[in-house]
Coordinates of C-alpha atoms in Angstrom, one line a residue:
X1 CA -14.3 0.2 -9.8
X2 CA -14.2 2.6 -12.6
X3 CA -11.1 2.3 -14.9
X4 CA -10.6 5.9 -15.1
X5 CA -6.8 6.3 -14.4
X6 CA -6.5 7.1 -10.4
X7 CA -4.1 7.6 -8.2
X8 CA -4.0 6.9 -4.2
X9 CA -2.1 7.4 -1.3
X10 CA -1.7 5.0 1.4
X11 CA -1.3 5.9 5.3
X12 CA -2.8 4.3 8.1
X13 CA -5.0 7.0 10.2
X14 CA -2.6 5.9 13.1
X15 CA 0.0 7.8 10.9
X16 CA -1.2 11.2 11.1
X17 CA 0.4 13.8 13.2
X18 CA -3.0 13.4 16.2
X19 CA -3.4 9.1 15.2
X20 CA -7.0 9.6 14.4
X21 CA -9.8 11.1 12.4
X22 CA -10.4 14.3 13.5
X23 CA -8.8 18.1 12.2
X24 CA -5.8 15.9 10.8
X25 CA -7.4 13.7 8.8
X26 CA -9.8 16.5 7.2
X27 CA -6.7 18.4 6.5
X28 CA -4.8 15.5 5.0
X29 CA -8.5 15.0 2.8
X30 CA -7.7 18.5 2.2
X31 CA -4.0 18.0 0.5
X32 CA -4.9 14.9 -1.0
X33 CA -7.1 17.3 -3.2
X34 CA -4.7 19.6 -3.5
X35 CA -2.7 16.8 -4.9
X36 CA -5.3 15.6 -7.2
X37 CA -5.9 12.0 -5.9
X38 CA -8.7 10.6 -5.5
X39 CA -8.0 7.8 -3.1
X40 CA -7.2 7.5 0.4
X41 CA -6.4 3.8 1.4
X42 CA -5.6 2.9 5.2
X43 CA -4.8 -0.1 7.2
X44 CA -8.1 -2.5 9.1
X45 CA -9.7 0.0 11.5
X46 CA -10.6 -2.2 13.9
X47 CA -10.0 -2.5 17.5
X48 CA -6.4 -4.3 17.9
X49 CA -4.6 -6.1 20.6
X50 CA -2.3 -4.5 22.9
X51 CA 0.2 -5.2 20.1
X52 CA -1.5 -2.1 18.1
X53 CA -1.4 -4.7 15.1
X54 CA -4.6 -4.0 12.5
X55 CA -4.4 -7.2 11.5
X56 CA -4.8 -9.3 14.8
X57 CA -8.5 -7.3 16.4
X58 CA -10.5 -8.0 19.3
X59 CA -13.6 -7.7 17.3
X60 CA -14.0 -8.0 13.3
X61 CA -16.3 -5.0 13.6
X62 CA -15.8 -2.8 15.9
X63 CA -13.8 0.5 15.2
X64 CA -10.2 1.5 16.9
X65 CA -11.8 3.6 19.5
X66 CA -7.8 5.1 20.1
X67 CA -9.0 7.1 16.6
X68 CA -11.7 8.7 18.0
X69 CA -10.5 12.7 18.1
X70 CA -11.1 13.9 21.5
X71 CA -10.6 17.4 19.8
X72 CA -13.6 16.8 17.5
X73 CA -15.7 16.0 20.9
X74 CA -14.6 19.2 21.9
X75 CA -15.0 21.3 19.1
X76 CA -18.5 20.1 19.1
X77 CA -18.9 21.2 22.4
X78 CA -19.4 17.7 23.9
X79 CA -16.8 17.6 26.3
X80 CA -15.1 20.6 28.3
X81 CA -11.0 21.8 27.9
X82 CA -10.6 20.5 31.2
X83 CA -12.1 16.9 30.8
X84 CA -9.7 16.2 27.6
X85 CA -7.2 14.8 29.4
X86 CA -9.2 12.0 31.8
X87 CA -9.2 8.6 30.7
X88 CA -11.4 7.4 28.0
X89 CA -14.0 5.8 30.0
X90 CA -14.4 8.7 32.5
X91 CA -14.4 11.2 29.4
X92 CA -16.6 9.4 27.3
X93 CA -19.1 8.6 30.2
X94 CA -19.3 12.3 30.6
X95 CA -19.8 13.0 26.4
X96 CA -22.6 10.1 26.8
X97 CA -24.7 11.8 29.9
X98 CA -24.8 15.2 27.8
X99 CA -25.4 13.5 24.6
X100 CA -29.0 11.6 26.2
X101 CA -29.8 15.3 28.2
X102 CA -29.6 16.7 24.3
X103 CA -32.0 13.9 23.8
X104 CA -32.5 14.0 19.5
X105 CA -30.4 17.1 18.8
X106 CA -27.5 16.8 17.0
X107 CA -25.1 19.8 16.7
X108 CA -23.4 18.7 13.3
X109 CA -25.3 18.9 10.5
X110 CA -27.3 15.9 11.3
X111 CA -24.7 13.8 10.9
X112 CA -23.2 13.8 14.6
X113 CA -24.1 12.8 17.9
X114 CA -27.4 12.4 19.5
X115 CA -29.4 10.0 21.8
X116 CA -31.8 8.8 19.3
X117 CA -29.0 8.5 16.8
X118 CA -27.5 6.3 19.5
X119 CA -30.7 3.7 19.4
X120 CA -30.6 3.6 15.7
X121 CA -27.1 2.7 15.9
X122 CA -27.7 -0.1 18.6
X123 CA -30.3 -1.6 16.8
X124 CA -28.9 -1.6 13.4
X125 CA -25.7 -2.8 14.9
X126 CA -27.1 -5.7 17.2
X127 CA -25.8 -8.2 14.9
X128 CA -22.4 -7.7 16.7
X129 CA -22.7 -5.1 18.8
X130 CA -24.2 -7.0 22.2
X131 CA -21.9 -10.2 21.7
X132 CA -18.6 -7.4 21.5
X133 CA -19.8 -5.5 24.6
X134 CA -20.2 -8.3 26.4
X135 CA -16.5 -9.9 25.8
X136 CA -15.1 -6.6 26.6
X137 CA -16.4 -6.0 29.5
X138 CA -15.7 -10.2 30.5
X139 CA -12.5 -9.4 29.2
X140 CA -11.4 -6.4 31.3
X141 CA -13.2 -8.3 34.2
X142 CA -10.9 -11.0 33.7
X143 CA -7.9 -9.0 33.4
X144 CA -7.7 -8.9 29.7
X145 CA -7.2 -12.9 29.9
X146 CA -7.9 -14.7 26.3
X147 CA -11.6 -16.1 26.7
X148 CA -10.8 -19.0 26.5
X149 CA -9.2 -18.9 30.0
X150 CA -12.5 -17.7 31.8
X151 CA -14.8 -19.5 34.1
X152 CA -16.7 -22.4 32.0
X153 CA -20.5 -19.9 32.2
X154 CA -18.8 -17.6 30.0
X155 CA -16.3 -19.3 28.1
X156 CA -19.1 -21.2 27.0
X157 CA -21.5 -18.0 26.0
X158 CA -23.8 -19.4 28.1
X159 CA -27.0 -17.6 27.7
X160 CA -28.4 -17.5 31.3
X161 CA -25.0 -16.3 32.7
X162 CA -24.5 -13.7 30.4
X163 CA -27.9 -12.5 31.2
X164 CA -27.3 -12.3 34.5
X165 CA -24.0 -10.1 34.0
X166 CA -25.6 -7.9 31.7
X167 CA -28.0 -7.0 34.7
X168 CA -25.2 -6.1 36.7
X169 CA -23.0 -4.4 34.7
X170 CA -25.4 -2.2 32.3
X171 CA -23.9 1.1 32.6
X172 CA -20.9 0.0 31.9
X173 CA -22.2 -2.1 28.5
X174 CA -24.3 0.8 27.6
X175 CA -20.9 3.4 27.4
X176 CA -18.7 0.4 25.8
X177 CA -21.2 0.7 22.7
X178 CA -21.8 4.6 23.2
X179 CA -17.8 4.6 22.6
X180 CA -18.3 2.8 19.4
X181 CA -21.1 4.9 18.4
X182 CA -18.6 8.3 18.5
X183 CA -16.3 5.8 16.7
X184 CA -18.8 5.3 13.5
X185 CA -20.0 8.4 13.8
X186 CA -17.2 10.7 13.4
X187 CA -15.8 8.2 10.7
X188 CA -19.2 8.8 8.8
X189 CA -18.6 12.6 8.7
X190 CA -15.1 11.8 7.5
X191 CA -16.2 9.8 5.1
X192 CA -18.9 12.2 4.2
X193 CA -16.1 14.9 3.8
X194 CA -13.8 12.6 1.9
X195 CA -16.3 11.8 -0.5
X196 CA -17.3 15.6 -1.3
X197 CA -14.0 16.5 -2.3
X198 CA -13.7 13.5 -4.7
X199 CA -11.7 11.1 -2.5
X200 CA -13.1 7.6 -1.9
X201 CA -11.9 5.4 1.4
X202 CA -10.3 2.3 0.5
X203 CA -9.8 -0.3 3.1
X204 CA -8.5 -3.4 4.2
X205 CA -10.7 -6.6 5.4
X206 CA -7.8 -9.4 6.8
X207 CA -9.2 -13.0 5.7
X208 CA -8.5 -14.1 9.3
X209 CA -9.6 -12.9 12.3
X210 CA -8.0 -13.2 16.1
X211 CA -8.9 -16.5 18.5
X212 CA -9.3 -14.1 21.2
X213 CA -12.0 -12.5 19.8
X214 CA -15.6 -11.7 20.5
X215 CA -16.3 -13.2 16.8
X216 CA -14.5 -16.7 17.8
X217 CA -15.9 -16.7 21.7
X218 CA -19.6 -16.3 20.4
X219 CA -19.8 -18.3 16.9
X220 CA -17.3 -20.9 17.7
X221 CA -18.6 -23.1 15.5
X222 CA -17.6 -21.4 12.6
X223 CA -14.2 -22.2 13.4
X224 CA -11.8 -25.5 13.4
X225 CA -11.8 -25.6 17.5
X226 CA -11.8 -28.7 19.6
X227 CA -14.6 -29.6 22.3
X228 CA -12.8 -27.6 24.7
X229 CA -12.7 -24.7 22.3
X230 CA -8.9 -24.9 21.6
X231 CA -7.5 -24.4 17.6
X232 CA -6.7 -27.5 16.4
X233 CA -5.1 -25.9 13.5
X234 CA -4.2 -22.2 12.8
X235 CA -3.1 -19.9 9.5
X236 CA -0.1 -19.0 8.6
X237 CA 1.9 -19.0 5.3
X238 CA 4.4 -21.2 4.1
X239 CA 8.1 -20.4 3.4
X240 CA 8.7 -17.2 1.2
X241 CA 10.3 -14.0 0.5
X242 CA 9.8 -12.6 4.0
X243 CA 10.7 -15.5 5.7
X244 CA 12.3 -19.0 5.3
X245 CA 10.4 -20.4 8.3
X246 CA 7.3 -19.0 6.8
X247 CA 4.6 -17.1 8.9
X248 CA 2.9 -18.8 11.5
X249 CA -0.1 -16.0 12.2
X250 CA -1.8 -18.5 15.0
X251 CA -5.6 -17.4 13.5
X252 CA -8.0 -20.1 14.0
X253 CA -9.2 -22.0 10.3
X254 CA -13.0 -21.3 8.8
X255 CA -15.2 -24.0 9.2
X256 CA -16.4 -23.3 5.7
X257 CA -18.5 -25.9 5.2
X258 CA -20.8 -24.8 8.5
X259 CA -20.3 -21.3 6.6
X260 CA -21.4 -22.7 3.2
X261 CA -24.4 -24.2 4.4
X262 CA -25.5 -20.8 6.2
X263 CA -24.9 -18.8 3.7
X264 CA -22.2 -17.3 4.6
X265 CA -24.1 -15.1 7.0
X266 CA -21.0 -14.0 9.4
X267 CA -18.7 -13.6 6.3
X268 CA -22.3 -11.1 5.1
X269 CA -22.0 -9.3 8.4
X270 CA -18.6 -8.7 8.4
X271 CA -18.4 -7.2 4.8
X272 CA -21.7 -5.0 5.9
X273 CA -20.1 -3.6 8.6
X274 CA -16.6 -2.8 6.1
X275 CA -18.9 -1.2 3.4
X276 CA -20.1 1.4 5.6
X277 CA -16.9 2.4 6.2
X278 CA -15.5 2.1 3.1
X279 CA -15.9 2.5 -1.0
X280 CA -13.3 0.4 -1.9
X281 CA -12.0 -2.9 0.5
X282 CA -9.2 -4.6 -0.4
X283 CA -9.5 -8.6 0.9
X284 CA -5.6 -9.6 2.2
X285 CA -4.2 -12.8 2.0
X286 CA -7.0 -13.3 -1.2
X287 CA -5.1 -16.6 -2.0
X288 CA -6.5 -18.0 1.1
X289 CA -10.3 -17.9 -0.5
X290 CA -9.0 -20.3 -2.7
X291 CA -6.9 -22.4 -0.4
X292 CA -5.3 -21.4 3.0
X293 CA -2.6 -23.0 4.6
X294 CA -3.1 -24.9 7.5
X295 CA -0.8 -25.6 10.5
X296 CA -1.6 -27.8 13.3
X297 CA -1.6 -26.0 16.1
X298 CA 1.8 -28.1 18.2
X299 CA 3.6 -26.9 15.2
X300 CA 6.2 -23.9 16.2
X301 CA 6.2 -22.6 12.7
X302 CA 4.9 -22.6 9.6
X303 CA 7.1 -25.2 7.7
X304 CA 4.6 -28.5 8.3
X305 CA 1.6 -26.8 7.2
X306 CA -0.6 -28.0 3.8
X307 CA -2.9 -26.7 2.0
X308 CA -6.8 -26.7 2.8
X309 CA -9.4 -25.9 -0.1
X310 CA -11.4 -22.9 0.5
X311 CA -15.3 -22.3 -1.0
X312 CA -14.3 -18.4 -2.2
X313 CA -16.2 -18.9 -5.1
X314 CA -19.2 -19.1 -3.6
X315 CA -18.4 -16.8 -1.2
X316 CA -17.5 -14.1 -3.8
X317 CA -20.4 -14.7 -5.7
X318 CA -22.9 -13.9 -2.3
X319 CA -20.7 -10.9 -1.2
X320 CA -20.6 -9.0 -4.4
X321 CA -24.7 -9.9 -5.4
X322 CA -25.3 -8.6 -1.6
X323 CA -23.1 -5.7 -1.8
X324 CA -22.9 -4.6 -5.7
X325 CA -21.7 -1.1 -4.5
X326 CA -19.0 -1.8 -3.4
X327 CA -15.4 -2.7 -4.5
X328 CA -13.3 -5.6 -4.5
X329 CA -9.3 -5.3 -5.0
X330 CA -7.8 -8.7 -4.1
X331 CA -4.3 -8.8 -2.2
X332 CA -2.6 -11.8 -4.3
X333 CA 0.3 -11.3 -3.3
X334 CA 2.9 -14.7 -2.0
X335 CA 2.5 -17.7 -3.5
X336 CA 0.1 -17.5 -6.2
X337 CA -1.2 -20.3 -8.5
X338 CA -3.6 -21.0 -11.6
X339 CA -6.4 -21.6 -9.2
X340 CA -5.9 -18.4 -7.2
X341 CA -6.1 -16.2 -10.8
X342 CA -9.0 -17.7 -11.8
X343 CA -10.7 -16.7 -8.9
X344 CA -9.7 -13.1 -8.8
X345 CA -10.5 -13.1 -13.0
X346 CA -13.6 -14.8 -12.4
X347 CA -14.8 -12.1 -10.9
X348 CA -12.9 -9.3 -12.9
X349 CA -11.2 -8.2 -9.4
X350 CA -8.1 -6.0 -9.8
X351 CA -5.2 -7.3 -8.6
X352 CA -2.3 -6.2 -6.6
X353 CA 1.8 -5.3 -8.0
X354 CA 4.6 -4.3 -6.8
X355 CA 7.8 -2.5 -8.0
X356 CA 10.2 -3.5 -5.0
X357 CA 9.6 -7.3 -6.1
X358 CA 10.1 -6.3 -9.7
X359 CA 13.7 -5.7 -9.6
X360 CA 16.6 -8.6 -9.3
X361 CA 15.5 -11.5 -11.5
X362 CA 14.3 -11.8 -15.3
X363 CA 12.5 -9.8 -17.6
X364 CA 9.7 -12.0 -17.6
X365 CA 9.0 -10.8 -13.6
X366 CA 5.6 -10.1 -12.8
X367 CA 5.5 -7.2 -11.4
X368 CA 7.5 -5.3 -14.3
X369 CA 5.4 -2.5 -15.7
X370 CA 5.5 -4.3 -19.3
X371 CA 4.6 -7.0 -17.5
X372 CA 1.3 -6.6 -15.9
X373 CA -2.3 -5.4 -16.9
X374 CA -4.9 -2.6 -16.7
X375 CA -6.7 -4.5 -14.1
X376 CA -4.3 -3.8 -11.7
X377 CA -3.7 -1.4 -8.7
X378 CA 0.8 -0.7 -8.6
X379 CA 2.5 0.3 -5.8
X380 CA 6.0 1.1 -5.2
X381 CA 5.7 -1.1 -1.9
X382 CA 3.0 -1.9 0.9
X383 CA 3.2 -1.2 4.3
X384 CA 5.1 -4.9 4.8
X385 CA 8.0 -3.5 2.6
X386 CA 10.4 -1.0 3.6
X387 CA 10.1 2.4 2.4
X388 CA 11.4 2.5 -1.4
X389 CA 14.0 4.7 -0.2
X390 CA 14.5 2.3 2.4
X391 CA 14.5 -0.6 0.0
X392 CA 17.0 1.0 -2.2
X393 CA 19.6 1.4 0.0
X394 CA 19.3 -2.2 1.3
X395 CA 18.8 -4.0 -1.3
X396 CA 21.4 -6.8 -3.0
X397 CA 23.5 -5.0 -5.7
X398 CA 21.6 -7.3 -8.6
X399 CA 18.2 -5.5 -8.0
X400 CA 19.5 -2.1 -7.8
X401 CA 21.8 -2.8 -11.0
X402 CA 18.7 -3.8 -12.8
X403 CA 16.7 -1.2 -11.6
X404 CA 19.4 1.3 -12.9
X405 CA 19.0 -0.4 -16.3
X406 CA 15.9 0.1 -16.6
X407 CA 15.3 3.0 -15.9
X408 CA 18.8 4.1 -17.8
X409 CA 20.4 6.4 -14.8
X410 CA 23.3 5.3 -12.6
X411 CA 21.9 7.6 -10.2
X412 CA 18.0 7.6 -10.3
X413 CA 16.3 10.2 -7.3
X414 CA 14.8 8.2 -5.6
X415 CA 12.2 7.2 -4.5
X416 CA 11.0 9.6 -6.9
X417 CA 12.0 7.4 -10.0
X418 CA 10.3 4.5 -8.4
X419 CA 6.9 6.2 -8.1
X420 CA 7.1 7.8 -11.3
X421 CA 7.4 4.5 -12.9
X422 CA 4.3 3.1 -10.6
X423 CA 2.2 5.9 -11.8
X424 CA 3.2 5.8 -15.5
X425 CA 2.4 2.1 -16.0
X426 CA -0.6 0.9 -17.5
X427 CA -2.5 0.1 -14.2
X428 CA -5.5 1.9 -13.7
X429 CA -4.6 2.6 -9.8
X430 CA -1.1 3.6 -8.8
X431 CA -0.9 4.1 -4.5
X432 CA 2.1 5.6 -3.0
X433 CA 2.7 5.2 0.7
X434 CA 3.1 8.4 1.9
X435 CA 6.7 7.4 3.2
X436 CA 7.6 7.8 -0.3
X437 CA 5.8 11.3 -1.3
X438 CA 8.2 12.4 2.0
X439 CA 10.8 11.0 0.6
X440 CA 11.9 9.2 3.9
X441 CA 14.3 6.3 4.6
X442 CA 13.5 2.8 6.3
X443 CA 13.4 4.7 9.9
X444 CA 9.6 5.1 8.8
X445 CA 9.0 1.5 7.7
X446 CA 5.5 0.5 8.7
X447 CA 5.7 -3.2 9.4
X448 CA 8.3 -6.3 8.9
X449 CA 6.3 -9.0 8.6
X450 CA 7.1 -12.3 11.0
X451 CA 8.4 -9.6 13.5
X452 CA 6.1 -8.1 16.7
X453 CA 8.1 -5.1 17.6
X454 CA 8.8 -1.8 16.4
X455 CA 5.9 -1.6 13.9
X456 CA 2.8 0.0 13.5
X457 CA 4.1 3.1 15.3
X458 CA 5.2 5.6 12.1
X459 CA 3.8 9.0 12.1
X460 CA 4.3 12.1 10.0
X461 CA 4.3 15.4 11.1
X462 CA 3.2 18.4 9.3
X463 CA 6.4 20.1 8.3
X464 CA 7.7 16.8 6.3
X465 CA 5.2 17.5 3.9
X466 CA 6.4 20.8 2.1
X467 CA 4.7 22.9 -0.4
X468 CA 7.6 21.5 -2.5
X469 CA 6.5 17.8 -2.2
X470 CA 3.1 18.5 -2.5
X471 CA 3.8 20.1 -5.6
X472 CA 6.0 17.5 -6.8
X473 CA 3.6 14.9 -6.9
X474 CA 1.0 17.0 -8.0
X475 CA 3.2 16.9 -11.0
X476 CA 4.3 12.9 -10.9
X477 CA 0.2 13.1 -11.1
X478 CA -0.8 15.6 -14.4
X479 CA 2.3 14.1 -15.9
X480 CA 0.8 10.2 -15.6
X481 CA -2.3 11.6 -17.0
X482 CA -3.9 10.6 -13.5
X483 CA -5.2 14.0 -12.9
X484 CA -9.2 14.9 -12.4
X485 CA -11.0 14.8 -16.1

């Protein structure tokens, strides 16, 4: 990553006004400009559970097919007004039959739909695409039961069986990866758009990925699973901050030395698929490259976990020679040791700080503007903490006292005076959830980690963001010399 000084604002495309990428996110592209920043970071894309978490996907590849902007389809003249309200499959199936009778046309500057474009993105996609349509159709078949709890043929991806359902069920494989093909495709021309205007993408890869996946049901031997398939342990985190019971995530354990010995070719795949989507991709839970923590899996929480050394070395060293284009930030956030900074600083990999967790303790805190370096990438708070509004009304009375000494005011604005001091410290990123630039309380909080309810679902609307805020920031931004050289 250039070291130029940048600033970026973090929403999820969930959070727009419409929850996906079409007029709304080119109109948010369009006040990000206005604002000068240059980087737009979001949540995982991918396909989630029916708990709408982007952490925990059915698939480490494919996209969130609940972003695809029906509007777009119809502004394109793909589908009809009255066909925007049928379910996705039934309007998708129609989009798909006019799509292959427009055979190699596309209607978008070459960069939208057509049937040839289709192939091309079958075949280049094979690596995942076939084994992903194939569990979700077994899945829906199965009423949406974990894999693991389907008849032995198919639990076991055995070959000869899944041949024989793919004869049977062909149309309805070929529009599961025609849905994913709108998916990349309008994400593209997004990304296309983004990039024009001086914004980069910056996403987020999570280290893990879900048991009941289509990655874990056809490579399970790249995970720690018994002969019947079953976790034997699962990842978590131990006690901390967020929780004194730690995290128990339940996400299967890399068999990294299988991995190792392949090259890391899944962990090659995955990053492939991430740097077409993305210019920048931040890697969470980067401590668990180093070492993860492992629970067994009759274990209720996280408490009576250990640690378990992990090769990310190596791995590092294979993703970045594959993929020199693209950029590393590493989430090293929790409980960090010696070993975990020499990894990231082995590779000169910005890491991650943040102002909510600088406030309440001593002046040698980490996270303290004076107290971190240029390699860095500051935000106020992620979309695990509250909003800094949020935070400062909630917080003990010993943080907030020492934030008001340091800043010198009894009665900072905030969160104004928290992101100005995020983008006037030395880091060469400062992100802002947009939370923040609205000036909004905890009501919009993201996600409280070691919780499953009442997250994810935060969306702005239009009229929140004034011309007054946008000019504000605009401001927090010239004033932090951040602006465009």
């Amino acid at each position: 990553m250039t070291q130029s000084r940048q600033v970026g604002v973090l929403m999820h495309i969930t959070s727009l006004p419409e929850g996906n990428v079409g007029p709304d996110a080119y109109r948010f592209v369009n006040h990000l400009a206005d604002m000068e920043v240059t980087i737009w970071q979001t949540l995982p894309v991918s396909l989630p559970h029916e708990d709408q978490s982007p952490y925990q996907s059915v698939s480490a590849h494919a996209g969130h097919t609940g972003m695809i902007s029906v509007k777009q389809l119809l502004n394109e003249g793909w589908c009809l007004p009255d066909e925007v309200n049928l379910s996705q499959p039934e309007l998708f199936a129609k989009v798909m039959l006019r799509v292959q009778s427009n055979g190699a046309i596309s209607k978008v500057d070459g960069h939208g739909l057509s049937w040839s474009g289709f192939a091309r993105f079958c075949q280049a996609q094979q690596y995942w695409l076939e084994d992903f349509t194939l569990f979700m159709s077994l899945r829906e078949q199965h009423g949406y039961k974990s894999w693991n709890e389907w008849p032995e043929a198919y639990r076991r991806h055995d070959a000869q069986a899944l041949q024989a359902f793919a004869e049977t069920h062909q149309e309805k494989l070929t529009l599961i990866k025609f849905t994913q093909y709108i998916f990349f495709q309008q994400w593209e021309q997004l990304k296309i758009y983004a990039n024009q205007r001086g914004i980069k993408l910056f996403g987020d890869i999570p280290i893990f990925v879900a048991y009941d996946s289509a990655d874990v049901w056809a490579h399970p031997h790249w995970f720690k699973l018994d002969a019947d398939s079953n976790m034997t342990v699962v990842a978590g985190v131990p006690p901390d901050y967020f929780s004194i019971t730690g995290q128990r995530w339940g996400n299967p354990h890399y068999n990294w030395e299988l991995m190792q010995a392949d090259g890391f070719s899944w962990w090659l795949g995955r990053i492939q698929t991430q740097s077409k989507l993305f210019d920048i991709v931040r890697v969470d839970h980067f401590r668990g490259l180093q070492a993860a923590w492992e629970i067994p899996a009759s274990e209720p929480t996280a408490i009576n976990g250990y640690w378990q050394p992990a090769p990310g070395h190596a791995l590092l060293q294979t993703i970045i020679q594959t993929f020199p284009q693209l950029s590393l930030v590493a989430e090293d956030l929790g409980i960090i040791t010696e070993d975990v900074d020499a990894l990231r600083h082995a590779f000169d990999l910005p890491g991650m700080k943040i102002l909510q967790f600088a406030f309440g303790s001593g002046y040698d805190n980490p996270y303290l503007p004076e107290n971190i370096d240029e390699n860095s990438v500051m935000y106020t708070g992620t979309h695990d903490n509250d909003t800094s509004l949020g935070w400062y009304q909630e917080v003990e009375e010993g943080a907030r006292l020492h934030l008001h000494d340091y800043l010198q005011q009894a009665s900072p604005d905030m969160p104004l005076a928290l992101m100005r001091l995020a983008l006037n410290s030395i880091a060469f990123l400062a992100v802002v959830p947009m939370q923040d630039i609205l000036g909004l309380d905890g009501s919009a909080r993201m996600n409280t980690p070691g919780t499953s309810i009442n997250n994810w679902a935060w969306r702005m609307h239009w009229e929140q963001l004034t011309d007054d805020k946008i000019t504000a920031f605009k401001q927090l931004v010239k004033e932090s010399g951040r602006a465009y050289a």
